Coordinates of C-alpha atoms and ligand atoms in Angstrom, one line a residue:
X1 CA 138.1 -22.2 165.4
X2 CA 134.9 -24.1 166.5
X3 CA 135.0 -28.1 166.2
X4 CA 132.2 -30.4 166.4
X5 CA 133.8 -32.6 169.2
X6 CA 136.9 -33.1 170.9
X7 CA 136.9 -36.9 169.8
X8 CA 135.2 -38.4 167.1
X9 CA 134.6 -42.3 167.1
X10 CA 133.7 -43.8 163.8
X11 CA 131.3 -46.8 164.0
X12 CA 129.2 -47.7 166.9
X13 CA 129.9 -51.5 167.0
X14 CA 131.1 -53.7 170.0
X15 CA 134.4 -51.9 170.4
X16 CA 133.4 -48.2 169.2
X17 CA 130.4 -48.1 171.8
X18 CA 132.9 -48.9 174.5
X19 CA 135.7 -46.7 173.2
X20 CA 133.4 -43.7 173.1
X21 CA 131.5 -44.3 176.4
X22 CA 134.8 -44.9 178.2
X23 CA 136.3 -41.9 176.8
X24 CA 133.4 -39.7 177.7
X25 CA 133.3 -41.5 181.2
X26 CA 137.0 -40.5 181.4
X27 CA 136.1 -36.5 180.8
X28 CA 138.2 -36.1 177.9
X29 CA 135.9 -33.6 176.4
X30 CA 133.1 -33.8 174.2
X31 CA 132.8 -37.1 172.3
X32 CA 130.7 -37.8 169.1
X33 CA 130.1 -41.3 168.1
X34 CA 129.3 -41.6 164.3
X35 CA 127.4 -44.7 162.8
X36 CA 126.6 -45.4 159.1
X37 CA 123.4 -47.6 160.0
X38 CA 120.2 -47.3 161.9
X39 CA 119.4 -47.5 165.5
X40 CA 119.4 -51.1 166.8
X41 CA 115.8 -50.4 168.3
X42 CA 114.0 -53.1 166.5
X43 CA 112.3 -56.1 168.0
X44 CA 114.4 -58.7 165.8
X45 CA 117.4 -57.0 167.2
X46 CA 116.5 -57.6 170.8
X47 CA 114.9 -61.2 170.4
X48 CA 117.8 -63.7 170.2
X49 CA 116.0 -65.8 167.3
X50 CA 115.6 -62.5 165.4
X51 CA 119.2 -63.2 164.1
X52 CA 117.9 -65.5 161.7
X53 CA 116.2 -62.8 159.9
X54 CA 118.6 -60.0 160.2
X55 CA 121.5 -61.7 158.5
X56 CA 121.3 -60.5 155.0
X57 CA 118.8 -57.4 155.9
X58 CA 119.5 -54.0 155.7
X59 CA 121.1 -54.0 159.1
X60 CA 123.6 -56.1 157.6
X61 CA 126.6 -54.6 155.4
X62 CA 126.0 -57.7 153.0
X63 CA 129.6 -58.1 152.0
X64 CA 130.8 -61.0 149.8
X65 CA 134.2 -62.3 149.8
X66 CA 136.4 -62.6 147.0
X67 CA 136.5 -66.0 145.3
X68 CA 138.3 -68.2 147.6
X69 CA 141.1 -70.6 146.0
X70 CA 140.8 -72.8 149.2
X71 CA 137.0 -73.3 148.7
X72 CA 136.9 -74.0 144.9
X73 CA 136.5 -70.4 143.9
X74 CA 133.2 -70.0 145.9
X75 CA 132.4 -66.4 147.2
X76 CA 131.1 -66.4 151.0
X77 CA 128.8 -64.1 152.5
X78 CA 130.6 -61.6 154.9
X79 CA 128.1 -60.4 157.5
X80 CA 128.9 -57.5 159.5
X81 CA 125.9 -55.6 161.4
X82 CA 125.3 -52.1 160.1
X83 CA 123.4 -50.4 163.1
X84 CA 124.1 -49.3 166.8
X85 CA 125.9 -52.2 168.3
X86 CA 127.4 -53.1 164.9
X87 CA 128.1 -57.1 164.6
X88 CA 127.2 -57.2 168.1
X89 CA 123.7 -56.3 167.3
X90 CA 123.3 -59.0 164.6
X91 CA 125.5 -61.9 166.3
X92 CA 124.8 -65.0 168.4
X93 CA 126.0 -63.3 171.7
X94 CA 128.3 -66.6 172.3
X95 CA 130.6 -65.2 175.2
X96 CA 134.2 -66.3 175.3
X97 CA 137.1 -64.2 176.2
X98 CA 139.5 -66.5 174.4
X99 CA 142.4 -68.4 175.9
X100 CA 145.0 -66.7 178.0
X101 CA 148.0 -67.6 176.0
X102 CA 146.0 -66.0 173.0
X103 CA 147.0 -62.7 174.5
X104 CA 150.5 -63.7 175.7
X105 CA 151.2 -65.3 172.2
X106 CA 150.4 -61.6 170.7
X107 CA 153.8 -60.6 171.8
X108 CA 152.6 -56.9 172.1
X109 CA 153.6 -54.9 175.0
X110 CA 150.8 -53.9 177.0
X111 CA 148.6 -56.8 175.6
X112 CA 149.6 -60.0 177.6
X113 CA 147.0 -61.9 179.5
X114 CA 147.7 -60.0 182.8
X115 CA 147.7 -56.8 181.1
X116 CA 144.1 -57.2 179.7
X117 CA 142.4 -59.1 182.6
X118 CA 141.1 -56.1 184.1
X119 CA 139.7 -54.8 181.0
X120 CA 137.7 -58.0 180.4
X121 CA 136.7 -57.8 184.1
X122 CA 135.4 -54.3 183.6
X123 CA 133.5 -55.2 180.3
X124 CA 131.9 -58.4 181.8
X125 CA 130.7 -56.0 184.9
X126 CA 128.3 -54.3 182.5
X127 CA 127.8 -57.0 180.1
X128 CA 127.1 -59.7 182.5
X129 CA 127.4 -62.7 180.2
X130 CA 125.5 -65.9 181.8
X131 CA 125.1 -69.5 180.8
X132 CA 121.7 -69.8 179.2
X133 CA 118.9 -71.5 180.5
X134 CA 116.2 -73.4 178.8
X135 CA 118.4 -74.9 176.4
X136 CA 117.1 -77.9 174.1
X137 CA 117.8 -81.2 175.9
X138 CA 120.6 -81.8 172.9
X139 CA 122.5 -79.4 174.3
X140 CA 122.1 -80.3 178.0
X141 CA 123.5 -83.7 176.7
X142 CA 126.7 -82.2 175.6
X143 CA 128.0 -81.4 179.2
X144 CA 128.6 -85.0 179.7
X145 CA 130.9 -85.3 176.9
X146 CA 134.3 -84.6 178.9
X147 CA 133.1 -85.2 182.1
X148 CA 131.9 -81.6 183.0
X149 CA 128.4 -80.8 184.8
X150 CA 125.6 -78.9 183.3
X151 CA 126.4 -75.7 185.2
X152 CA 130.0 -75.5 183.9
X153 CA 130.3 -73.5 180.5
X154 CA 133.1 -75.0 178.2
X155 CA 136.3 -73.2 178.0
X156 CA 139.0 -73.1 175.3
X157 CA 141.8 -73.6 178.0
X158 CA 140.8 -77.4 178.0
X159 CA 138.6 -80.3 176.5
X160 CA 135.1 -79.3 177.6
X161 CA 131.5 -79.0 176.3
X162 CA 128.2 -77.9 177.3
X163 CA 126.0 -74.7 177.2
X164 CA 127.7 -71.5 176.2
X165 CA 127.9 -68.2 178.0
X166 CA 125.7 -65.5 176.1
X167 CA 125.4 -61.7 176.6
X168 CA 121.7 -61.6 177.0
X169 CA 119.6 -60.1 179.9
X170 CA 116.0 -61.5 180.5
X171 CA 116.3 -63.3 177.1
X172 CA 117.1 -60.0 175.2
X173 CA 120.3 -59.0 173.4
X174 CA 122.4 -56.9 175.7
X175 CA 125.2 -55.4 173.5
X176 CA 127.8 -52.8 173.9
X177 CA 125.1 -50.3 172.9
X178 CA 123.1 -51.3 175.5
X179 CA 125.6 -51.8 178.6
X180 CA 127.9 -48.8 177.9
X181 CA 126.8 -46.4 175.0
X182 CA 123.4 -45.4 176.1
X183 CA 124.1 -45.1 179.9
X184 CA 127.0 -42.7 178.9
X185 CA 124.8 -40.8 176.5
X186 CA 122.6 -40.0 179.4
X187 CA 125.4 -39.3 182.3
X188 CA 128.3 -37.8 180.2
X189 CA 129.1 -35.7 177.0
X190 CA 128.6 -38.3 174.5
X191 CA 126.5 -37.6 171.5
X192 CA 125.7 -40.5 169.0
X193 CA 124.9 -39.8 165.2
X194 CA 123.1 -42.5 163.1
X195 CA 122.8 -42.5 159.3
X196 CA 126.4 -41.0 159.1
X197 CA 128.4 -43.3 156.9
X198 CA 132.0 -42.1 156.7
X199 CA 133.9 -41.9 153.6
X200 CA 137.2 -40.6 154.6
X201 CA 139.5 -38.6 157.3
X202 CA 141.3 -35.8 156.5
X203 CA 144.6 -34.6 157.8
X204 CA 146.4 -31.2 158.4
X205 CA 150.4 -31.7 158.6
X206 CA 150.0 -35.6 159.2
X207 CA 147.3 -34.9 162.2
X208 CA 144.0 -36.1 161.7
X209 CA 141.4 -33.1 161.8
X210 CA 138.3 -33.9 159.7
X211 CA 135.7 -36.7 159.1
X212 CA 134.1 -36.5 155.8
X213 CA 130.9 -38.3 155.6
X214 CA 129.6 -39.8 152.1
X215 CA 127.1 -37.1 152.0
X216 CA 129.9 -34.5 151.8
X217 CA 128.9 -33.4 155.5
X218 CA 132.5 -32.4 157.1
X219 CA 132.8 -32.9 161.0
X220 CA 135.9 -31.5 162.6
X221 CA 137.6 -32.8 165.9
X222 CA 139.7 -31.0 168.4
X223 CA 141.7 -33.6 169.8
X224 CA 141.6 -36.8 167.8
X225 CA 139.9 -39.3 165.8
X226 CA 139.1 -43.0 166.5
X227 CA 138.4 -45.7 163.8
X228 CA 136.1 -48.5 165.1
X229 CA 134.5 -49.4 161.8
X230 CA 135.5 -52.9 162.3
X231 CA 138.0 -55.5 160.6
X232 CA 136.3 -54.6 157.0
X233 CA 135.3 -50.7 157.6
X234 CA 138.5 -49.4 159.4
X235 CA 141.2 -50.4 156.8
X236 CA 138.9 -49.3 154.0
X237 CA 138.4 -45.8 155.4
X238 CA 142.0 -45.7 156.4
X239 CA 143.0 -46.3 152.8
X240 CA 140.5 -44.0 151.3
X241 CA 142.1 -41.5 153.5
X242 CA 145.7 -41.8 152.0
X243 CA 147.2 -44.4 154.7
X244 CA 148.3 -47.7 153.0
X245 CA 150.3 -49.3 150.6
X246 CA 151.5 -46.3 148.4
X247 CA 151.6 -48.3 145.4
X248 CA 148.1 -49.3 146.0
X249 CA 146.6 -46.0 146.9
X250 CA 148.1 -44.6 143.7
X251 CA 146.5 -47.3 141.7
X252 CA 143.2 -46.0 143.0
X253 CA 144.0 -42.2 142.6
X254 CA 144.4 -41.5 146.3
X255 CA 146.8 -39.1 147.3
X256 CA 149.3 -40.8 149.7
X257 CA 149.6 -39.3 153.2
X258 CA 151.6 -42.2 154.6
X259 CA 152.9 -45.3 153.1
X260 CA 151.9 -48.4 155.4
X261 CA 152.5 -51.4 153.6
X262 CA 150.6 -53.8 155.9
X263 CA 147.4 -52.0 155.9
X264 CA 144.8 -54.4 155.0
X265 CA 147.0 -57.2 155.1
X266 CA 146.8 -60.1 157.7
X267 CA 143.0 -60.6 157.3
X268 CA 141.9 -63.9 158.6
X269 CA 138.9 -65.7 160.2
X270 CA 138.0 -68.9 162.1
X271 CA 137.3 -71.5 159.0
X272 CA 134.4 -74.2 159.8
X273 CA 132.5 -76.9 158.6
X274 CA 130.0 -79.0 160.2
X275 CA 127.5 -81.9 159.9
X276 CA 123.7 -81.8 159.6
X277 CA 121.5 -84.2 161.5
X278 CA 117.7 -84.8 160.8
X279 CA 115.3 -86.9 162.6
X280 CA 111.4 -86.3 163.1
X281 CA 111.6 -86.3 167.1
X282 CA 115.1 -84.5 167.0
X283 CA 116.0 -80.4 167.2
X284 CA 113.6 -77.8 166.5
X285 CA 112.4 -77.4 163.0
X286 CA 109.5 -77.0 160.7
X287 CA 107.3 -80.0 160.7
X288 CA 103.7 -80.6 161.2
X289 CA 104.0 -81.8 164.7
X290 CA 106.1 -78.6 165.6
X291 CA 103.5 -76.0 164.2
X292 CA 101.7 -75.6 167.4
X293 CA 104.9 -74.7 169.2
X294 CA 106.0 -72.2 166.5
X295 CA 102.5 -70.7 166.6
X296 CA 102.8 -70.0 170.5
X297 CA 106.7 -69.1 170.0
X298 CA 106.0 -65.3 169.8
X299 CA 103.4 -65.2 173.0
X300 CA 105.9 -67.5 175.0
X301 CA 108.7 -65.2 174.0
X302 CA 106.6 -62.0 174.6
X303 CA 105.1 -63.0 178.0
X304 CA 107.4 -65.5 179.7
X305 CA 110.7 -64.9 177.5
X306 CA 110.9 -68.4 176.9
X307 CA 110.8 -71.0 174.1
X308 CA 112.5 -71.1 170.9
X309 CA 112.4 -67.3 170.0
X310 CA 114.6 -66.9 173.0
X311 CA 117.3 -69.0 171.8
X312 CA 120.2 -67.3 169.5
X313 CA 120.3 -70.6 167.5
X314 CA 123.7 -71.6 168.9
X315 CA 123.1 -72.8 172.4
X316 CA 126.4 -74.6 173.1
X317 CA 129.2 -76.5 171.9
X318 CA 132.7 -77.7 173.0
X319 CA 136.6 -77.4 172.6
X320 CA 138.7 -80.3 171.7
X321 CA 141.9 -81.6 170.2
X322 CA 141.1 -82.4 166.5
X323 CA 143.2 -85.7 166.8
X324 CA 142.5 -86.5 170.3
X325 CA 145.9 -86.0 171.4
X326 CA 146.5 -85.0 175.0
X327 CA 147.0 -81.5 173.8
X328 CA 145.2 -78.4 174.3
X329 CA 142.1 -77.8 172.2
X330 CA 142.8 -76.6 168.6
X331 CA 139.1 -76.6 167.5
X332 CA 135.7 -75.1 168.7
X333 CA 132.3 -76.8 168.1
X334 CA 129.2 -74.8 168.0
X335 CA 125.9 -76.8 168.3
X336 CA 122.7 -75.4 166.9
X337 CA 119.7 -77.5 167.9
X338 CA 117.6 -76.2 164.9
X339 CA 117.4 -77.2 161.2
X340 CA 118.6 -74.2 159.9
X341 CA 120.7 -73.2 156.4
X342 CA 120.3 -76.6 155.3
X343 CA 120.1 -77.1 151.3
X344 CA 121.2 -73.7 150.8
X345 CA 118.1 -71.9 152.2
X346 CA 117.6 -70.8 155.7
X347 CA 114.4 -72.4 156.5
X348 CA 114.0 -76.0 155.5
X349 CA 111.1 -78.4 156.3
X350 CA 112.1 -81.0 158.8
X351 CA 113.5 -80.9 162.3
X352 CA 117.3 -81.7 163.3
X353 CA 120.3 -80.3 164.6
X354 CA 123.9 -78.9 163.3
X355 CA 127.2 -79.3 164.8
X356 CA 130.5 -77.5 163.4
X357 CA 134.2 -77.3 164.0
X358 CA 136.1 -74.2 163.4
X359 CA 140.0 -74.1 163.6
X360 CA 141.1 -72.0 166.9
X361 CA 144.2 -70.6 165.5
X362 CA 144.1 -70.7 161.8
X363 CA 147.7 -70.0 159.7
X364 CA 145.9 -68.9 156.6
X365 CA 146.1 -65.2 155.9
X366 CA 144.1 -63.1 153.1
X367 CA 143.7 -59.3 152.5
X368 CA 141.5 -56.4 152.1
X369 CA 142.2 -54.1 149.0
X370 CA 140.1 -51.2 147.8
X371 CA 138.5 -51.6 144.1
X372 CA 137.8 -47.9 143.9
X373 CA 138.3 -44.8 146.1
X374 CA 134.4 -44.4 146.1
X375 CA 133.1 -45.4 149.4
X376 CA 130.2 -46.6 147.7
X377 CA 131.9 -49.6 146.2
X378 CA 132.8 -52.4 148.5
X379 CA 136.4 -53.5 149.0
X380 CA 137.8 -56.8 147.7
X381 CA 137.5 -58.9 150.8
X382 CA 140.0 -62.0 150.4
X383 CA 139.8 -64.0 153.4
X384 CA 142.5 -66.2 152.2
X385 CA 140.6 -69.5 153.6
X386 CA 142.4 -72.8 153.7
X387 CA 145.7 -71.0 152.0
X388 CA 147.5 -72.9 154.5
X389 CA 147.4 -76.8 154.0
X390 CA 147.6 -77.1 158.0
X391 CA 144.1 -75.5 158.3
X392 CA 142.5 -78.2 156.2
X393 CA 144.2 -80.8 157.9
X394 CA 143.3 -79.6 161.3
X395 CA 139.4 -79.2 160.4
X396 CA 139.5 -82.6 158.6
X397 CA 140.8 -84.3 161.8
X398 CA 138.2 -82.1 163.8
X399 CA 135.3 -83.3 161.5
X400 CA 136.5 -86.8 162.2
X401 CA 136.5 -86.7 165.9
X402 CA 133.0 -84.3 165.9
X403 CA 131.4 -87.6 164.5
X404 CA 132.6 -89.7 167.3
X405 CA 131.7 -87.1 169.8
X406 CA 128.4 -86.8 168.5
X407 CA 127.9 -90.7 168.5
X408 CA 129.0 -90.4 172.1
X409 CA 126.6 -87.8 173.5
X410 CA 123.9 -89.1 175.3
X411 CA 121.1 -87.6 173.1
X412 CA 118.6 -90.3 173.8
X413 CA 115.3 -89.9 172.1
X414 CA 116.4 -86.7 170.4
X415 CA 119.1 -88.4 168.6
X416 CA 119.0 -88.1 164.6
X417 CA 121.2 -89.7 161.9
X418 CA 123.7 -87.4 160.1
X419 CA 122.2 -86.9 156.7
X420 CA 124.4 -84.3 155.3
X421 CA 127.2 -84.9 153.9
X422 CA 126.1 -88.3 155.5
X423 CA 128.2 -91.2 156.8
X424 CA 129.5 -92.3 153.3
X425 CA 131.4 -89.2 153.2
X426 CA 134.3 -90.6 155.3
X427 CA 137.7 -91.0 153.7
X428 CA 140.1 -88.1 154.1
X429 CA 139.9 -87.2 150.3
X430 CA 135.9 -87.0 150.6
X431 CA 135.9 -84.9 153.7
X432 CA 138.7 -82.5 152.1
X433 CA 136.4 -82.1 149.1
X434 CA 133.4 -81.6 151.7
X435 CA 135.5 -78.8 153.4
X436 CA 136.4 -77.1 150.0
X437 CA 132.7 -77.4 148.8
X438 CA 130.8 -76.3 152.0
X439 CA 133.3 -74.8 154.0
X440 CA 132.8 -71.4 155.4
X441 CA 133.7 -69.1 158.3
X442 CA 132.4 -68.4 161.6
X443 CA 131.9 -64.5 160.9
X444 CA 134.9 -63.6 162.8
X445 CA 137.3 -61.5 160.7
X446 CA 140.1 -59.9 162.2
X447 CA 143.8 -58.4 161.7
X448 CA 143.6 -55.9 158.9
X449 CA 145.2 -53.5 161.1
X450 CA 147.5 -55.4 163.1
X451 CA 149.0 -53.6 166.2
X452 CA 152.6 -54.3 167.1
X453 CA 156.1 -52.7 166.5
X454 CA 158.1 -52.0 163.3
X455 CA 156.1 -52.4 160.3
X456 CA 152.6 -52.9 162.0
X457 CA 150.1 -50.1 160.7
X458 CA 149.0 -49.6 164.3
X459 CA 151.3 -49.1 167.7
X460 CA 150.7 -51.1 170.7
X461 CA 148.9 -48.2 172.4
X462 CA 146.5 -48.2 169.1
X463 CA 147.5 -45.1 167.4
X464 CA 147.8 -45.4 163.6
X465 CA 151.4 -45.2 162.8
X466 CA 152.9 -42.6 160.8
X467 CA 150.2 -40.1 161.5
X468 CA 149.0 -38.2 164.6
X469 CA 145.5 -37.8 166.2
X470 CA 144.3 -41.0 165.0
X471 CA 143.7 -44.2 166.9
X472 CA 142.0 -48.0 166.0
X473 CA 139.7 -49.4 168.3
X474 CA 138.1 -52.7 167.1
X475 CA 138.9 -56.1 165.9
X476 CA 141.1 -55.2 163.2
X477 CA 144.0 -54.9 165.7
X478 CA 144.2 -58.3 166.8
X479 CA 147.7 -59.6 165.4
X480 CA 146.1 -63.2 165.4
X481 CA 142.5 -64.4 166.2
X482 CA 141.6 -65.5 169.7
X483 CA 140.8 -69.2 170.1
X484 CA 136.9 -68.5 170.2
X485 CA 134.3 -66.1 169.4
X486 CA 135.6 -62.6 168.8
X487 CA 132.8 -60.5 170.5
X488 CA 134.2 -60.3 174.2
X489 CA 137.8 -59.7 172.9
X490 CA 136.8 -56.8 170.6
X491 CA 134.9 -55.3 173.5
X492 CA 138.2 -55.7 175.7
X493 CA 139.9 -53.7 172.7
X494 CA 137.3 -50.9 172.9
X495 CA 138.0 -50.7 176.8
X496 CA 141.8 -50.8 176.3
X497 CA 141.6 -48.0 173.7
X498 CA 140.0 -45.6 175.9
X499 CA 142.4 -46.2 178.7
X500 CA 145.4 -45.6 176.2
X501 CA 143.7 -42.6 174.4
X502 CA 142.5 -41.0 177.5
X503 CA 146.0 -41.1 178.9
X504 CA 147.9 -40.1 175.7
X505 CA 145.6 -37.3 174.4
X506 CA 143.0 -36.6 176.9
Ligands
LIG601 C1 126.5 -63.2 162.1 C2 127.5 -63.0 163.1 C3 127.3 -63.6 164.2 C4 128.5 -63.5 165.3 N1 128.3 -64.4 166.4 C5 129.2 -64.1 167.3 C6 129.1 -64.6 168.7 O1 128.0 -65.2 169.1 N2 129.8 -64.4 169.4 C7 131.1 -63.7 169.5 O2 131.9 -63.5 170.1 N3 131.4 -63.1 168.3 C8 130.3 -63.2 167.1 N4 130.5 -62.5 166.0 C9 131.8 -61.7 165.9 C10 131.6 -60.7 166.6 O3 130.1 -60.0 166.7 C11 132.3 -59.2 166.1 O4 133.7 -60.0 166.4 C12 132.5 -58.2 166.7 O5 131.1 -57.6 166.9 C13 133.5 -57.0 166.0 O6 133.4 -55.7 166.7 P1 133.9 -54.6 166.3 O7 133.6 -53.4 166.9 O8 135.4 -54.9 165.5 O9 133.1 -54.5 164.8 P2 131.6 -54.0 164.5 O10 130.8 -54.4 165.7 O11 131.1 -55.0 163.3 O12 131.4 -52.6 164.6 C14 131.8 -51.7 163.4 C15 130.7 -50.6 163.1 O13 131.1 -49.6 162.5 C16 130.1 -49.2 161.6 N5 130.9 -48.7 160.3 C17 131.5 -49.5 159.4 N6 131.9 -48.7 158.2 C18 131.5 -47.4 158.7 C19 131.5 -46.1 157.8 N7 132.3 -46.2 156.8 N8 131.0 -45.1 158.5 C20 130.4 -45.2 159.6 N9 130.2 -46.4 160.5 C21 130.8 -47.6 159.9 C22 129.4 -50.4 161.2 O14 128.2 -50.3 160.9 C23 129.3 -51.0 162.8 O15 128.4 -50.6 163.7 C24 129.6 -62.8 165.0 C25 129.4 -62.0 164.0 C26 128.5 -62.1 162.9 C27 128.2 -61.1 161.7

């Protein structure tokens, strides 16, 4: 029987682009990469500041979380990129591998720091993350906080602050689609199909065989299928395909192929909250005196690749121990030298800056469930934020220390007073209320298809337990979130997936 490909990869995101490109490079046969969204060929995708408009656009899945008990019932936006490059085409491009003992702590065979280091090296050889140049002076000042120098990027391994590294090239986004997918499309047998939203996978005698798109198109694979639709998309597709908790699937009228209780469980993200600072001569913002700079910004970006449009909004930050103990960092700070997302709207009059803290290793867990077998209906995304009181307490301590650090930083003439929530919100009770009222996430959901032994839905070699010919390659397989931003680890997972799949099924 003729097939459409040897391997079909579902989802051209950070991990999927690399899994597909590396499978093709390893000569496993014909590889077909399916993406629900459009191309990433759009000026706002390439221009770093463009993400301010991309979030909430048609290149975002625009999911909403379930009402969060730990946040007084608030629902959060769950932004996810919907285009080539996936969330890596809508993100801030901050680059961190995570902490070495994050991987050792996963306790999964083949995934210790020593096991993953080479994959990170291979990914970085193509992504070439670099410390950003031309950052706002406020960000430059951060590097003095823990005695570092301006040429050293902070690291989650120890207390440190300063300008982050980013996967940009010549002040343009350089995603997994740019670094891996497009070159592989040219050089190897890789075909990419956009506008191809997957409903489900069909099995024959427990072997994954066909991919069904929501428009009814059927695509067949000869050797296997790789799910790379991300922490929200992959478990939803898997459940619609009949792999998940039998009781839940039956509730949705879905035929059970394999009863796998933990599919969709273990959803978690980095919980975050921060402070807003405003003053007339402070960070970037919409003020009369900054109008000329905004008018010039597109031209400066276009002709010399500099200025505020070359900024991905987050420019730097820090890692520190929330309680100031001589321990390892347990919170990360993102510093944004712009007045953005204040008073509920993205752009607000005034100028200032924003600094948050997020918990590096949250204990709270939520879960993802289907609300319907219909792929057009969004799943129920319960992030489970702050279900564990320890997460609130670390964030509370982190916010208090953040204030101390922001006062200590040598911001000079750019210093501005904290205006929200304001210094009067200072008692533990008031800050806990603030976390409940304003807490959010860092858009790093992981864990819904945890890899591991025993009851884990995915094996350490990334195949879906209980069926054959089906693998997962994306952030959903992380047993626990890494201590910093999740794009680089997701790419590393895509790279490891191609290593395993080509060895096991190529
Ligand atoms: C706004 C934002 C800012 C962020 N900032 C940073 C940052 O600065 N640094 C950092 O390290 N991390 C950041 N992240 C997180 C990081 O981008 C993600 O962790 C990473 O991209 C996850 O990769 P992935 O491959 O698991 O999923 P994704 O990159 O999300 O890829 C999933 C792909 O599958 C596609 N897909 C989903 N469902 C289907 C379907 N049914 N059919 C076909 N295709 C489908 C999607 O459209 C998408 O292209 C940010 C995320 C967001 C949303």
